Coordinates of C-alpha atoms in Angstrom, one line a residue:
X35 CA 0.0 0.0 0.0
X36 CA 1.1 3.6 -0.6
X37 CA -0.3 7.0 0.4
X38 CA -3.5 7.3 2.3
X39 CA -6.3 9.3 0.8
X40 CA -8.5 9.5 3.8
X41 CA -9.7 8.1 7.1
X42 CA -13.3 8.0 8.1
X43 CA -15.2 6.8 11.2
X44 CA -18.4 4.9 10.6
X45 CA -21.2 3.6 12.8
X46 CA -22.4 0.1 12.7
X47 CA -26.2 -0.2 11.9
X48 CA -26.7 -1.7 15.3
X49 CA -25.0 1.3 16.9
X50 CA -22.8 -1.0 19.0
X51 CA -19.4 0.5 18.3
X52 CA -17.6 2.9 16.0
X53 CA -15.7 1.4 13.1
X54 CA -13.0 2.8 10.9
X55 CA -12.4 3.1 7.2
X56 CA -9.0 3.8 5.7
X57 CA -8.7 4.7 2.0
X58 CA -5.3 4.1 0.5
X59 CA -3.7 4.6 -2.9
X60 CA -1.1 2.0 -3.7
X61 CA 1.9 2.3 -6.0
X62 CA -0.1 1.1 -9.0
X63 CA -2.7 3.8 -8.3
X64 CA -5.3 1.4 -6.9
X65 CA -7.7 2.6 -4.3
X66 CA -7.8 0.4 -1.2
X67 CA -10.5 0.8 1.5
X68 CA -10.1 -0.8 4.9
X69 CA -13.3 -1.3 6.9
X70 CA -12.6 -1.9 10.6
X71 CA -16.2 -2.3 11.6
X72 CA -16.2 -6.1 11.2
X73 CA -14.4 -8.8 13.1
X74 CA -12.4 -9.7 10.0
X75 CA -11.3 -6.7 8.1
X76 CA -12.1 -6.6 4.3
X77 CA -10.3 -4.3 1.9
X78 CA -12.1 -3.3 -1.3
X79 CA -9.6 -2.8 -4.1
X80 CA -11.0 -0.9 -7.1
X81 CA -9.2 0.0 -10.3
X82 CA -10.3 2.6 -12.9
X83 CA -12.6 0.0 -14.5
X84 CA -14.4 -0.5 -11.2
X85 CA -13.6 -4.2 -11.2
X86 CA -13.1 -5.3 -7.6
X87 CA -11.0 -7.8 -5.7
X88 CA -11.4 -8.5 -2.0
X89 CA -8.4 -8.7 0.3
X90 CA -8.8 -10.0 3.8
X91 CA -6.5 -8.2 6.2
X92 CA -5.8 -8.4 9.9
X93 CA -5.1 -5.6 12.3
X94 CA -2.1 -6.3 14.6
X95 CA 0.4 -4.3 16.5
X96 CA 2.2 -3.9 13.2
X97 CA -0.8 -2.2 11.6
X98 CA -3.1 -3.6 8.8
X99 CA -1.7 -6.5 6.8
X100 CA -3.3 -8.3 3.8
X101 CA -3.7 -12.0 4.3
X102 CA -5.0 -13.3 1.0
X103 CA -6.5 -12.3 -2.4
X104 CA -9.6 -13.6 -4.1
X105 CA -11.7 -12.9 -7.2
X106 CA -15.1 -13.5 -5.4
X107 CA -16.6 -10.1 -6.3
X108 CA -16.7 -8.4 -9.7
X109 CA -19.7 -6.3 -9.0
X110 CA -19.4 -2.7 -10.1
X111 CA -19.8 0.0 -7.4
X112 CA -19.5 3.7 -7.5
X113 CA -17.4 5.2 -4.7
X114 CA -17.7 8.7 -3.3
X115 CA -14.5 10.4 -2.3
X116 CA -14.4 10.8 1.5
X117 CA -12.9 13.6 3.3
X118 CA -10.8 12.8 6.4
X119 CA -7.5 13.1 8.2
X120 CA -4.5 12.6 6.0
X121 CA -2.3 9.8 7.2
X122 CA 0.5 7.7 5.8
X123 CA 1.1 4.0 6.2
X124 CA 4.4 4.7 8.0
X125 CA 2.5 6.6 10.7
X126 CA 0.0 3.8 11.2
X127 CA 2.8 1.3 11.6
X128 CA 4.6 3.7 14.0
X129 CA 1.5 4.0 16.2
X130 CA 1.3 0.2 16.5
X131 CA 4.9 -0.8 16.5
X132 CA 5.3 -4.0 18.6
X133 CA 7.5 -4.1 21.6
X134 CA 10.7 -6.1 21.2
X135 CA 11.4 -9.1 23.4
X136 CA 13.8 -7.0 25.5
X137 CA 11.2 -4.2 25.9
X138 CA 8.5 -6.8 26.9
X139 CA 10.9 -8.1 29.6
X140 CA 11.6 -4.6 30.8
X141 CA 7.9 -3.8 31.2
X142 CA 7.1 -7.1 32.8
X143 CA 9.8 -6.6 35.4
X144 CA 8.9 -3.0 36.1
X145 CA 5.2 -4.0 36.6
X146 CA 6.0 -6.8 39.0
X147 CA 5.6 -6.3 42.8
X148 CA 9.3 -6.6 43.3
X149 CA 10.0 -3.0 42.3
X150 CA 6.9 -1.3 43.8
X151 CA 8.8 0.7 46.4
X152 CA 11.7 1.7 44.1
X153 CA 12.0 4.8 41.9
X154 CA 12.3 3.4 38.4
X155 CA 12.8 6.6 36.5
X156 CA 13.1 10.3 37.2
X157 CA 12.7 13.0 34.6
X158 CA 15.4 15.7 35.1
X159 CA 13.3 18.7 33.9
X160 CA 9.8 18.1 35.3
X161 CA 10.6 16.8 38.8
X162 CA 8.5 13.6 38.4
X163 CA 9.7 10.4 39.9
X164 CA 8.0 7.2 38.8
X165 CA 8.0 4.4 41.3
X166 CA 7.1 0.8 40.6
X167 CA 3.8 1.5 42.5
X168 CA 3.1 4.5 40.2
X169 CA 3.8 2.5 37.1
X170 CA 1.5 -0.3 38.1
X171 CA -1.5 1.8 37.1
X172 CA -0.5 0.7 33.6
X173 CA -1.1 -3.0 34.5
X174 CA -4.4 -4.4 33.2
X175 CA -7.4 -2.9 34.9
X176 CA -5.4 0.0 36.5
X177 CA -6.6 3.6 36.6
X178 CA -4.0 6.0 35.3
X179 CA -2.6 8.4 37.9
X180 CA -1.4 12.0 37.6
X181 CA 2.3 11.2 37.6
X182 CA 2.1 8.7 34.8
X183 CA -0.1 11.0 32.7
X184 CA 1.9 14.1 33.3
X185 CA 5.2 12.4 32.5
X186 CA 3.8 10.9 29.3
X187 CA 2.6 14.4 28.2
X188 CA 6.1 15.8 28.9
X189 CA 7.6 13.0 26.7
X190 CA 5.1 13.9 23.9
X191 CA 6.4 17.5 23.9
X192 CA 10.0 16.3 23.8
X193 CA 9.1 14.0 20.9
X194 CA 7.6 17.0 19.0
X195 CA 10.8 19.1 19.7
X196 CA 13.0 16.2 18.6
X197 CA 11.2 15.7 15.3
X198 CA 9.2 18.8 14.7
X199 CA 8.6 18.0 11.0
X200 CA 6.5 15.0 12.0
X201 CA 4.2 16.6 14.6
X202 CA 1.9 19.6 15.1
X203 CA 3.2 22.3 17.3
X204 CA 1.3 21.6 20.6
X205 CA 1.2 22.5 24.2
X206 CA 0.3 19.8 26.7
X207 CA -1.1 21.1 30.0
X208 CA -0.7 18.8 33.0
X209 CA -3.6 17.3 34.9
X210 CA -3.6 20.0 37.5
X211 CA -4.2 23.0 35.1
X212 CA -7.9 22.9 34.6
X213 CA -8.7 22.3 38.3
X214 CA -6.5 25.3 39.1
X215 CA -8.2 27.4 36.3
X216 CA -11.7 26.9 37.8
X217 CA -10.6 27.3 41.4
X218 CA -12.1 30.1 43.5
X219 CA -15.6 30.3 42.1
X220 CA -15.6 28.9 38.5
X221 CA -12.9 30.9 36.6
X222 CA -9.5 32.2 37.9
X223 CA -7.1 33.3 35.2
X224 CA -4.7 34.8 37.7
X225 CA -4.1 31.4 39.3
X226 CA -2.6 30.0 36.1
X227 CA -1.3 33.2 34.5
X228 CA 2.4 32.4 35.2
X229 CA 2.2 28.9 33.9
X230 CA 2.8 29.9 30.3
X231 CA 5.3 32.7 30.3
X232 CA 7.7 33.0 27.3
X233 CA 10.6 32.4 29.7
X234 CA 9.1 29.2 31.0
X235 CA 7.9 27.7 27.8
X236 CA 10.1 29.2 25.1
X237 CA 7.0 29.8 22.9
X238 CA 3.6 31.4 23.0
X239 CA 0.3 29.5 23.1
X240 CA -0.8 31.6 20.2
X241 CA 1.9 29.8 18.1
X242 CA 0.4 26.4 18.9
X243 CA -1.8 24.4 16.5
X244 CA -3.4 22.5 19.4
X245 CA -3.5 22.9 23.2
X246 CA -4.4 19.8 25.1
X247 CA -6.1 20.0 28.5
X248 CA -6.7 16.8 30.5
X249 CA -10.0 17.0 32.4
X250 CA -10.6 14.9 35.5
X251 CA -14.3 14.2 36.2
X252 CA -14.1 12.7 39.6
X253 CA -13.1 9.1 38.7
X254 CA -13.0 9.6 35.0
X255 CA -10.5 11.2 32.5
X256 CA -11.6 13.3 29.6
X257 CA -9.8 15.6 27.2
X258 CA -10.4 19.1 26.0
X259 CA -8.6 20.7 23.1
X260 CA -8.0 24.4 22.1
X261 CA -7.7 23.7 18.4
X262 CA -6.4 26.8 16.7
X263 CA -5.6 24.8 13.5
X264 CA -9.2 24.0 12.8
X265 CA -10.7 26.9 14.9
X266 CA -12.5 24.7 17.4
X267 CA -12.8 24.0 21.0
X268 CA -13.2 20.3 21.4
X269 CA -14.3 17.9 24.2
X270 CA -13.7 14.1 24.0
X271 CA -15.1 11.6 26.5
X272 CA -14.4 7.9 25.9
X273 CA -17.8 7.2 27.6
X274 CA -19.6 9.8 25.5
X275 CA -20.3 12.1 28.4
X276 CA -20.7 15.9 28.3
X277 CA -19.5 18.8 30.5
X278 CA -21.1 22.1 29.3
X279 CA -18.8 24.2 31.5
X280 CA -15.4 23.1 30.0
X281 CA -15.4 24.6 26.5
X282 CA -16.7 28.1 27.5
X283 CA -14.1 28.3 30.3
X284 CA -11.3 27.3 27.9
X285 CA -12.6 29.8 25.3
X286 CA -12.4 32.6 27.9
X287 CA -9.0 31.4 29.0
X288 CA -7.6 31.5 25.5
X289 CA -8.8 35.1 24.9
X290 CA -7.3 36.2 28.2
X291 CA -4.1 34.3 27.6
X292 CA -3.5 35.9 24.2
X293 CA -4.4 39.3 25.5
X294 CA -2.0 38.9 28.5
X295 CA 1.0 37.4 26.7
X296 CA 0.7 38.7 23.2
X297 CA -1.2 42.0 23.8
X298 CA -3.7 41.0 21.1
X299 CA -7.4 40.6 20.9
X300 CA -8.0 37.2 19.4
X301 CA -11.4 36.8 17.6
X302 CA -13.0 33.4 18.4
X303 CA -16.5 34.3 17.4
X304 CA -16.3 32.0 14.4
X305 CA -14.8 29.1 16.3
X306 CA -16.9 26.0 16.8
X307 CA -17.5 24.3 20.2
X308 CA -17.7 20.6 19.5
X309 CA -18.4 17.6 21.7
X310 CA -16.7 14.9 19.6
X311 CA -18.7 11.8 19.4
X312 CA -17.3 9.9 16.5
X313 CA -14.2 8.6 18.3
X314 CA -13.0 5.3 19.8
X315 CA -15.2 4.3 22.7
X316 CA -14.3 2.8 26.1
X317 CA -16.0 -0.5 26.8
X318 CA -15.1 -1.0 30.4
X319 CA -14.7 1.0 33.7
X320 CA -11.0 1.5 33.8
X321 CA -9.4 2.4 30.5
X322 CA -10.5 6.1 30.3
X323 CA -7.0 7.4 31.1
X324 CA -5.4 5.3 28.3
X325 CA -8.0 6.5 25.8
X326 CA -7.4 10.1 26.9
X327 CA -3.6 10.0 26.4
X328 CA -3.9 8.2 23.1
X329 CA -6.4 10.8 21.8
X330 CA -3.6 13.3 22.6
X331 CA -0.9 11.1 21.0
X332 CA -2.8 10.6 17.7
X333 CA -4.1 14.2 17.4
X334 CA -0.6 15.6 18.0
X335 CA 0.4 13.6 15.0
X336 CA -2.5 15.2 13.1
X337 CA -4.0 11.8 12.2
X338 CA -7.3 10.1 12.9
X339 CA -8.0 8.1 15.9
X340 CA -7.5 4.7 14.3
X341 CA -7.7 2.5 17.4
X342 CA -10.3 0.9 19.6
X343 CA -10.8 -1.0 22.9
X344 CA -8.9 -4.0 21.6
X345 CA -5.7 -1.9 21.4
X346 CA -5.7 -0.9 25.1
X347 CA -3.6 -3.8 26.5
X348 CA -0.9 -2.9 23.9
X349 CA -1.1 0.8 24.6
X350 CA -0.7 0.2 28.3
X351 CA 2.5 -1.8 27.8
X352 CA 3.8 0.6 25.1
X353 CA 3.2 3.6 27.4
X354 CA 5.0 1.8 30.2
X355 CA 8.0 1.1 27.9
X356 CA 8.1 4.8 26.8
X357 CA 8.0 6.0 30.4
X358 CA 10.8 3.6 31.4
X359 CA 12.9 4.8 28.5
X360 CA 11.9 8.4 29.0
X361 CA 11.2 8.6 25.3
X362 CA 7.9 8.7 23.4
X363 CA 7.9 7.3 19.9

C-alpha cells in the first residue's frame, strides 16, 4: 500500500461501536479501502474500470496486513470520495509498532511487585519520579494516575521538539491545570497566569496548533482541546459524556491568555464548540486514562483516531515502555 487518501469513522447499523475506514492509494494507483467495523477486516480494491478484488486483512500491533486475495466479487460500485484526516502507512505502523522481546521483559519486570517501592525513572526537567507502584497503574485494569499521565505528556512534547517536522506544534497542559483554572468560584485566570510565560515555555500558546487540556471528572479522565488549527474548542469523553462548562471556560482562558501574553485581541466568534462523538469508545470501567492519552498522541500527529478498545492492552505496555525509557515514539 502507498499513500492514504483519507480516514473516516463509521457507525455500525446496530449502533454497537464505531468502526474505521482507511482509504489508501497503492503504487499502482489502486484505491484500497479498509473497513474496521467487522471482526475480520475486508479491503475493497477498485481500479479505474471498477472491477473489484477482495483482500482479507488483519489488524495487529504492526498495523493492517493483507492475508489473501480472491476474485469473489466483480460487481461494479460507485465510490464517493471521502474527506478525512490525511495519514501515511508509516505513521499507522509507528503507532502500533510491537515491543521487542527486550522491551517486553523490561515492562514485565517493572510492573512486578518486586519494584513497587523503588524509583524506576526520574525526569530531570519536570521533577516527576515514577516508582514501581506509580507505574503499576498501567497494569491491566489499572486507573492511570497524575504522575504517569503528566510524565507521558512531557515525553510527547519532547518528541515534538525532537522531530518537529512530523508533529503539530502543541502545548500539553498537565492534569492540574484545569482544576486550578476553575478554582475560587468557576474561573480564575490569575491562578494560572504564570504557567505559560515565554521564559518558562520558550514559545507562545498563540503559536500552537493545538493545546491539550486533561479533564478529571471525579473518577474519569476526559480531554479538551483548544484547536487553533481547525478553529474549534473540542471535548472528548471515551464514555460519550458531556460537560457544558469546560469549553466556555477554555474559550475565555484562550482570549485572556493571548491578551495577556501577546497583547492581542483574538477573535474566536467564528470558532466551533464541538463535543466529539465519532471517536473510539471505552467498553469497560478502567481504560479512560489510556483512551485520553492516546487521543492526545494521535491528534498531536494530526492523524485520525484509528484504534479501539482492543488496542488498550498494547497501549498500556507501550506507554510503560516509553516512560521507562523516557522517550515517546
